[in-house]
Every structure is written in structure tokens, then in C-alpha cells.
CSV table of C-alpha atoms in Angstrom, one decimal:
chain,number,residue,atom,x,y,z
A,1,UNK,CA,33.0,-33.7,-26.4
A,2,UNK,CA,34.5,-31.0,-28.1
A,3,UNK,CA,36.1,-28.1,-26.6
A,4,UNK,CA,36.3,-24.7,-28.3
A,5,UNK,CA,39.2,-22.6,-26.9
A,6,UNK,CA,37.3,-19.5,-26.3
A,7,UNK,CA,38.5,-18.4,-22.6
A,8,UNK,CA,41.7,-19.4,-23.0
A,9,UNK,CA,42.3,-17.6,-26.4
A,10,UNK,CA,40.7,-14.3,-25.0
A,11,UNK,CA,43.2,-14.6,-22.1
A,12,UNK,CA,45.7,-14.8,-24.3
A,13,UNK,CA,45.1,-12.6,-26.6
A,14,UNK,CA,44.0,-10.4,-23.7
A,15,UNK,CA,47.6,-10.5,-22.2
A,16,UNK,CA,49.8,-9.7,-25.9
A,17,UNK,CA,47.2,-6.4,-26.0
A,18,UNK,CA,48.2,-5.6,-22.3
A,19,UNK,CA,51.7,-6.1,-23.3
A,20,UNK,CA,51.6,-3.9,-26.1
A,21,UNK,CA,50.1,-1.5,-24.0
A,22,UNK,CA,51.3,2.0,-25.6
A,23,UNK,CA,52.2,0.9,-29.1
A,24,UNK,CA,51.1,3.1,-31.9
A,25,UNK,CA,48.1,2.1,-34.9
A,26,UNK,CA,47.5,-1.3,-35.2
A,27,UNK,CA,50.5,-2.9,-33.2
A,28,UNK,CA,48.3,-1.5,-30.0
A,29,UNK,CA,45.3,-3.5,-31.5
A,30,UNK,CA,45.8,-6.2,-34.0
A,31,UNK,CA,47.0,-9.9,-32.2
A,32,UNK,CA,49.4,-10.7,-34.8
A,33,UNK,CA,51.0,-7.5,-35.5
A,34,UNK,CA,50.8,-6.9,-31.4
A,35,UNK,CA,52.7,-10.2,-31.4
A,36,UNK,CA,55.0,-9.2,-34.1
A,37,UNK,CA,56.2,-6.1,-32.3
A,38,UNK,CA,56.4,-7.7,-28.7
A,39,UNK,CA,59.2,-9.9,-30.1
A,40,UNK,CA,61.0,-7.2,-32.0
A,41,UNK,CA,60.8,-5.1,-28.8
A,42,UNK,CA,62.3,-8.2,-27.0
A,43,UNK,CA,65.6,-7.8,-29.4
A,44,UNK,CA,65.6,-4.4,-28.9
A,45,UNK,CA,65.8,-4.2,-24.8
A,46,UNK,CA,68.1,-7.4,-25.0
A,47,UNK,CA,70.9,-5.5,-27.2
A,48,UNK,CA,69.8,-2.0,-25.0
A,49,UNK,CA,71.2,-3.7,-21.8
A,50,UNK,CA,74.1,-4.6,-23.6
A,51,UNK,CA,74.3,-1.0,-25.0
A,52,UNK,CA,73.5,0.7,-21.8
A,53,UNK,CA,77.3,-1.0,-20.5
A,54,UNK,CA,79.0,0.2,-23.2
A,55,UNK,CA,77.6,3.8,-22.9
A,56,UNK,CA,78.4,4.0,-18.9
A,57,UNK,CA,82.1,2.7,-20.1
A,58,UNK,CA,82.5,5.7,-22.4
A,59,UNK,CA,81.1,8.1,-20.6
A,60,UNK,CA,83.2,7.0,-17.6
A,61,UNK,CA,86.7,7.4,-19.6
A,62,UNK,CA,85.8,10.5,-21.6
A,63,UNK,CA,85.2,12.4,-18.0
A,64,UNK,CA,88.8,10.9,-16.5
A,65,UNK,CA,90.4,11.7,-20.2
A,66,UNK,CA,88.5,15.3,-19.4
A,67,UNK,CA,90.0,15.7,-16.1
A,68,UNK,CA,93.3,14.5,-16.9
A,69,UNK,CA,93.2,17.8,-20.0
A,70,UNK,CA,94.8,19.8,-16.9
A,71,UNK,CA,97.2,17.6,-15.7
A,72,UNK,CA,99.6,16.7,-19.3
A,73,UNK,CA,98.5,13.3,-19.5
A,74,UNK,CA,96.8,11.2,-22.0
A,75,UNK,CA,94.0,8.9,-20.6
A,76,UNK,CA,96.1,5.8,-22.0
A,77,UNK,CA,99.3,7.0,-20.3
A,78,UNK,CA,97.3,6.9,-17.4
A,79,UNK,CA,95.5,3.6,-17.1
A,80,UNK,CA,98.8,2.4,-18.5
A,81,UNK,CA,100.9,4.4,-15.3
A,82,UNK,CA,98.1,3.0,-12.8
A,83,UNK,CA,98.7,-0.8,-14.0
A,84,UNK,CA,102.6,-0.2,-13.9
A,85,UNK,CA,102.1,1.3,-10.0
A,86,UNK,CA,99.4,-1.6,-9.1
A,87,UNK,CA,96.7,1.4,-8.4
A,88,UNK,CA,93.5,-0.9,-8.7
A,89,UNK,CA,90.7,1.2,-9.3
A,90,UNK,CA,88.7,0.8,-11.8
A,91,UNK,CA,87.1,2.9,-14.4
A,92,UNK,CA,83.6,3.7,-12.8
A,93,UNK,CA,85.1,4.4,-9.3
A,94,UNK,CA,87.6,7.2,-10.8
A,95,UNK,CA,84.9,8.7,-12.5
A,96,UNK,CA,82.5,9.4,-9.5
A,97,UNK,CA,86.4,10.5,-7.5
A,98,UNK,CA,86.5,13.0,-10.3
A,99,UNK,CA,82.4,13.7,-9.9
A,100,UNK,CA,82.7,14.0,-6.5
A,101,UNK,CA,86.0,14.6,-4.8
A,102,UNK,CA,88.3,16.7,-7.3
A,103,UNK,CA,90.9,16.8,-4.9
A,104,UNK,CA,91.5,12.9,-4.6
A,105,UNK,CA,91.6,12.3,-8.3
A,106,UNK,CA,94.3,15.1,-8.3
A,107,UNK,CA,96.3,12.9,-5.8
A,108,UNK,CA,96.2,10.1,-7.5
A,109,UNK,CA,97.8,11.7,-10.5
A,110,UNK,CA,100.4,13.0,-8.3
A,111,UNK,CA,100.8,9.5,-7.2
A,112,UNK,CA,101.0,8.0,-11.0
A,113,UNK,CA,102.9,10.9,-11.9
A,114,UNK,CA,105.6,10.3,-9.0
């Protein structure tokens, strides 16, 4: 007996239209180009996450090179000082000290410095 794949089509194509859910013209409408975009958009998060890592680690060293402006030294004088004193903090924790507690990060110049 032969089965046409009706349902199961329209369930399919059903879900790519979901997914496409807020695409402009026909990518919101048409399977194929639907399809298209849902793979391109795939590409696009998958090198975003890897993106979004990169942005945090720049944005974390340009506000410690910001808040070392006051202080006379260079931001690669100062990872470089931290290594040579075994100070173990990383970049992301010296930038919420510097966010949050100005007065700890100024300490722990003194402390490189000295």
C-alpha cells in the first residue's frame, strides 16, 4: 500500500517555519529558503559564542589598562609583575575589583609595585 508523506511533511515543514519564526520576506515563509537561513543562522550563533569570549576578554583588560592610567604602569608591566610575584588572579576577577572595590585593586598595585 502506498503511503504519501503528508503529516509528516507538514510537521516538518511546520517546525523549519516555527524556527524561522521572525525572519524577514520569504525566509519567514518559503521551506527551502527558511531552511537555507536556519543553517546560516546556525554558523552565525556558533562563531557569536566564540566571539562573545573574546569581547568579555578585551573589555576586561582595556578597564584594568584604564585603571592602571593613574598608577604609571603599562597593563603588560602589570600582568607581567603579578606572574613574577605569583598574584593569581585572573583577568575577569580584577576587572569586577576595579568595578566594584577601587580600593583593593589600588592595593594590589601597591603590592606588585612593592
Amino acid at each position: 500500500m502506498r503511503v504519501k508523506t503528508g503529516f509528516s511533511r507538514k510537521r516538518a515543514h511546520k517546525k523549519v517555519l516555527k524556527q524561522a519564526k521572525g525572519y524577514r520576506m520569504t525566509k519567514r515563509r518559503l521551506i527551502k529558503v527558511a531552511k537555507e537561513a536556519l543553517l546560516h543562522a546556525g554558523v552565525y550563533a556558533y562563531a557569536g559564542r566564540k566571539q562573545k569570549k573574546q569581547e568579555q576578554r578585551k573589555l576586561w583588560i582595556t578597564r584594568i589598562n584604564g585603571a592602571l592610567t593613574d598608577t604609571g604602569l603599562s597593563y603588560s608591566n602589570f600582568v607581567k609583575a603579578m606572574k613574577d610575584k605569583n598574584i593569581e588572579l585572573d583577568r575577569k576577577v580584577l576587572a569586577q575589583i576595579i568595578k566594584e572595590d577601587p580600593e583593593a585593586f589600588k592595593k594590589i598595585v601597591e603590592e606588585v609595585k612593592g
